[in-house]
Short mmCIF file of C-alpha atoms in Angstrom, two decimals:
data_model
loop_
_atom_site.label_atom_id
_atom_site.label_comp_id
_atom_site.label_asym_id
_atom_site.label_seq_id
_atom_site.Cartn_x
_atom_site.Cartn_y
_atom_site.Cartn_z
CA UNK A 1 167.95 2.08 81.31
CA UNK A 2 165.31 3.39 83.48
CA UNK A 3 162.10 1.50 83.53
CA UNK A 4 160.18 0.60 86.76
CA UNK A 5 157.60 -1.91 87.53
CA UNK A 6 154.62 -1.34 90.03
CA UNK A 7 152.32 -3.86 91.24
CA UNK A 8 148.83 -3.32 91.41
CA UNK A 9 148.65 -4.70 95.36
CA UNK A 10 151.23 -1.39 95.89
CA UNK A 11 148.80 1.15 95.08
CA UNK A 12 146.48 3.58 97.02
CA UNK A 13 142.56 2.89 97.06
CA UNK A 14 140.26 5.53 98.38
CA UNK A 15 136.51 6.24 97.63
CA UNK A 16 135.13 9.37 95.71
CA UNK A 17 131.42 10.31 95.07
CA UNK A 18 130.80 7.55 92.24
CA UNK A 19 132.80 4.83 93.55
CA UNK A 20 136.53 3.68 94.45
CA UNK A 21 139.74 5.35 92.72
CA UNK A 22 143.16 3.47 93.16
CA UNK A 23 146.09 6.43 92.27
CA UNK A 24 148.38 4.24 89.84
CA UNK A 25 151.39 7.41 89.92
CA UNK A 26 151.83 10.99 90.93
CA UNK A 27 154.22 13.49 89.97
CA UNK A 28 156.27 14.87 91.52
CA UNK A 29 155.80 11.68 93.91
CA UNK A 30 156.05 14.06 97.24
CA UNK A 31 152.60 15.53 96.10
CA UNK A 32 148.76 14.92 96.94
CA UNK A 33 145.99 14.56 95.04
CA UNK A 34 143.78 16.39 98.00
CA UNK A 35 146.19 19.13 97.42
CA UNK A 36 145.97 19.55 94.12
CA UNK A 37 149.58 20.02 94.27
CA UNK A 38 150.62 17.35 91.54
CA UNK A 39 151.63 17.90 88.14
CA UNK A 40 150.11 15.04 86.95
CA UNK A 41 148.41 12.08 88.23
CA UNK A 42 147.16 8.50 86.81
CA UNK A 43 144.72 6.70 88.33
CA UNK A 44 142.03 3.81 87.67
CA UNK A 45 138.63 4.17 89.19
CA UNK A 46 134.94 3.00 88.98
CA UNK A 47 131.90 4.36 88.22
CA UNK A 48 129.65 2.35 90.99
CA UNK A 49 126.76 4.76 90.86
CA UNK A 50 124.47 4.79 87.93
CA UNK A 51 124.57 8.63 87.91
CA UNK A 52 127.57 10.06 88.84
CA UNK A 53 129.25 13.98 89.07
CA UNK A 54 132.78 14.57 88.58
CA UNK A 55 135.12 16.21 90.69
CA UNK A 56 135.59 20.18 89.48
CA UNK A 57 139.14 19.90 89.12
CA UNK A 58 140.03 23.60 88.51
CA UNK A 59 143.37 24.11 85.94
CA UNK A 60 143.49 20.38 84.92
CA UNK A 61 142.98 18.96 82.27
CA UNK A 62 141.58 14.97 81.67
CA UNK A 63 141.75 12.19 79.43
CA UNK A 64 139.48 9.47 80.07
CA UNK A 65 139.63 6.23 79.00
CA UNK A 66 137.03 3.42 79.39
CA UNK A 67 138.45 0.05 80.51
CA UNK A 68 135.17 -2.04 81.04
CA UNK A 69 131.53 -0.92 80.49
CA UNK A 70 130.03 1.95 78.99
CA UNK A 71 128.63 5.45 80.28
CA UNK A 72 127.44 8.54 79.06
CA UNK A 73 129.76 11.32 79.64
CA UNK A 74 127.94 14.60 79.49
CA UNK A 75 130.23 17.90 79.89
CA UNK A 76 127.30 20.79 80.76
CA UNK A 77 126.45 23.47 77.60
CA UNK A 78 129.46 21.53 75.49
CA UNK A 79 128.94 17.51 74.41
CA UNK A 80 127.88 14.13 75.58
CA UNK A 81 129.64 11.32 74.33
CA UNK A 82 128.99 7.71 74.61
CA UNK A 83 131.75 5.92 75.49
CA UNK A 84 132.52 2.32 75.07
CA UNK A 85 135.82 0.01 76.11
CA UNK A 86 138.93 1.15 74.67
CA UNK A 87 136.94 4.73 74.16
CA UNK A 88 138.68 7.96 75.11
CA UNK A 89 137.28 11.76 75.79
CA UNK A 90 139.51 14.67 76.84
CA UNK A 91 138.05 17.58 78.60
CA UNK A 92 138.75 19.91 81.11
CA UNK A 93 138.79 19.72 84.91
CA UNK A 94 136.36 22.98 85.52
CA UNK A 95 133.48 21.56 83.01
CA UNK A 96 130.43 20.63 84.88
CA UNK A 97 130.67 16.75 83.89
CA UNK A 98 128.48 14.07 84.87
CA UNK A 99 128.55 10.41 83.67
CA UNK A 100 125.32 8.14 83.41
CA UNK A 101 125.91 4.27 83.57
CA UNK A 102 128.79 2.35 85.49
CA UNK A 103 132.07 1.20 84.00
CA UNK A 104 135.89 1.00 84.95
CA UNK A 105 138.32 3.66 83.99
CA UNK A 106 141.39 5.04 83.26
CA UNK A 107 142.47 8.58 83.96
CA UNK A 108 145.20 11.01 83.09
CA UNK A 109 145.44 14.45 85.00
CA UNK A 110 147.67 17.36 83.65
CA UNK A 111 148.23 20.87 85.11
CA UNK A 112 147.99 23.25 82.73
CA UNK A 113 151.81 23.38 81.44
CA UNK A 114 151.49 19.98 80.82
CA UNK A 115 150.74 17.71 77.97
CA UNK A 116 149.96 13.45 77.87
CA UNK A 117 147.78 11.23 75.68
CA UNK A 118 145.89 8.20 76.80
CA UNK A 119 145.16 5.56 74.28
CA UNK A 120 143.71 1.88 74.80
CA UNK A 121 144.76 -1.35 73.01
CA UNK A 122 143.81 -4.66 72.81
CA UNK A 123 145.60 -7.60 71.62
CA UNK A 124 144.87 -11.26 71.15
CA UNK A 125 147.56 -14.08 70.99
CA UNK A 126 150.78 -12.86 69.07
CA UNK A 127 153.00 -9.80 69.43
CA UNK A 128 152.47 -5.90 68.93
CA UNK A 129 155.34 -3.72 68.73
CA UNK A 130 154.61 -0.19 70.51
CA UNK A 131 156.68 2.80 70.11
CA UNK A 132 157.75 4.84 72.84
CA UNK A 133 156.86 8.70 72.95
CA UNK A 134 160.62 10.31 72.37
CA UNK A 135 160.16 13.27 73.31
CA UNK A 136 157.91 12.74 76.88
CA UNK A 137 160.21 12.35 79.96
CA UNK A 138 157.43 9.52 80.96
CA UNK A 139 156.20 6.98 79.25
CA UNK A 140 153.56 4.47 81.06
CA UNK A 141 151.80 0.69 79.86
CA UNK A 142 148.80 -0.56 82.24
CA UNK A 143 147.75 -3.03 81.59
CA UNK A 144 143.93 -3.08 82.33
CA UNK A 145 143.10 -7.01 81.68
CA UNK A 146 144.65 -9.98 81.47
CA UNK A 147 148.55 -11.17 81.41
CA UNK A 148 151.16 -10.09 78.89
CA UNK A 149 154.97 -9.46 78.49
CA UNK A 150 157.04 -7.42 76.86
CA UNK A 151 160.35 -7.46 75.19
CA UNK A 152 162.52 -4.55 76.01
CA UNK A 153 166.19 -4.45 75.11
CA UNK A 154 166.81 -7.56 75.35
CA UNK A 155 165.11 -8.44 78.70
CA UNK A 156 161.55 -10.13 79.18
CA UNK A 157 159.06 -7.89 82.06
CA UNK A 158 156.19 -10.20 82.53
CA UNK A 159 153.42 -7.78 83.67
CA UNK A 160 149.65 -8.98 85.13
CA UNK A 161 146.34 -7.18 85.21
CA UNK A 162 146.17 -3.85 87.41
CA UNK A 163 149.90 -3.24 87.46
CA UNK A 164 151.80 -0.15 85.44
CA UNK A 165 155.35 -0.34 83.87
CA UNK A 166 157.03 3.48 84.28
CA UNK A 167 159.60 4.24 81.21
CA UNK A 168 161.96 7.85 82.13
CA UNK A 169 163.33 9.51 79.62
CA UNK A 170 163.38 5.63 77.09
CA UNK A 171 162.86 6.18 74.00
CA UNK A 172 162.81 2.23 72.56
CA UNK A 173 160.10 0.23 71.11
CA UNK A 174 158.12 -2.42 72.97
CA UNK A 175 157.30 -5.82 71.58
CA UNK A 176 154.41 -7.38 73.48
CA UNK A 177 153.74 -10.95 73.92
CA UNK A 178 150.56 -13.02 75.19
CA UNK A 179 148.72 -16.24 74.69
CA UNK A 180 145.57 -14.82 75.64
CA UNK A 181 143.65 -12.13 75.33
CA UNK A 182 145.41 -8.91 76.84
CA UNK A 183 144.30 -4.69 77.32
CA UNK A 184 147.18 -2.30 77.63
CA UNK A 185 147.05 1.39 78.53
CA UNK A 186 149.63 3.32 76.76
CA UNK A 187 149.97 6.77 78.08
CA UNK A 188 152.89 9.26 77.78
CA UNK A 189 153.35 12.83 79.18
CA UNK A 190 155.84 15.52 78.65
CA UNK A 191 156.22 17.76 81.97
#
């Protein structure tokens, strides 16, 4: 079994244009995001500014997801899209994209020979059973509010908000516990 747990007070913060950006994972893990020399990269940031531009991120492509508040993504000469908690938009890293109105987000960078999916969930009390991608080397659970566990294999991982649970090469399904309510990232990616 090869799962991993990372806390949230173990990751990197640094600011960009719009507001902070904490990198959650980066692969290969010897690479940097200022070098643009990852394959791909999660990360969690916010949107501080009430008008903000994104990063051109040449030969990447994005999935966004929004964790907390709402914003306007607008990609130049192709869509905008409103986007709400637990709302998702994939685009490319060249597009001219700004964002109007301030939220909390989740994002999921791929080079180009790379593919991943983002998608949001939110549970109340009870359990959820989640499926793990079989055939994505990685497979990742943030979990973006809240407290939760999960049941996996026979062994209880009790997980709080801002930290990310790293699955290589499992291919198992997840049963999720909480008393309260709870948001989980689910992301894979196949390198």
């Amino acid at each position: 079994m090869s799962i991993e747990i990372l806390k949230k007070d173990s990751f990197a913060v640094s600011e960009w244009s719009g507001g902070t950006t904490t990198e959650l994972f980066i692969y290969p893990k010897n690479s940097e995001y200022r070098k643009k020399d990852f394959l791909f990269r999660l990360s969690s940031a916010t949107v501080d500014d009430e008008y903000s531009v994104f990063t051109k991120l040449p030969e990447i492509s994005r999935v966004i997801a929004i964790l907390d508040g709402e914003i306007i993504i607008n990609h130049e000469n192709r869509y905008s899209k409103n986007l709400k908690k637990n709302d998702t938009d994939f685009f490319e890293g060249d597009w001219y994209t700004t964002s109007e109105g301030k939220a909390r987000d989740f994002n999921l960078m791929m080079k180009k020979e790379v593919t991943g999916s983002v998608k949001a969930i939110s549970m109340n009390f009870g359990r959820f059973f989640l499926e793990l991608e079989k055939e994505s080397k990685f497979n990742f659970i943030y979990i973006s509010s809240g407290n939760c566990s999960f049941l996996y294999k026979g062994k209880e991982y009790f997980m709080k908000n801002g930290d990310l649970a790293v699955f290589y090469n499992e291919k198992e399904q997840l049963t999720f516990i909480s008393d309260k309510e709870c948001s989980v990232i689910f992301s894979f990616v196949k390198v």
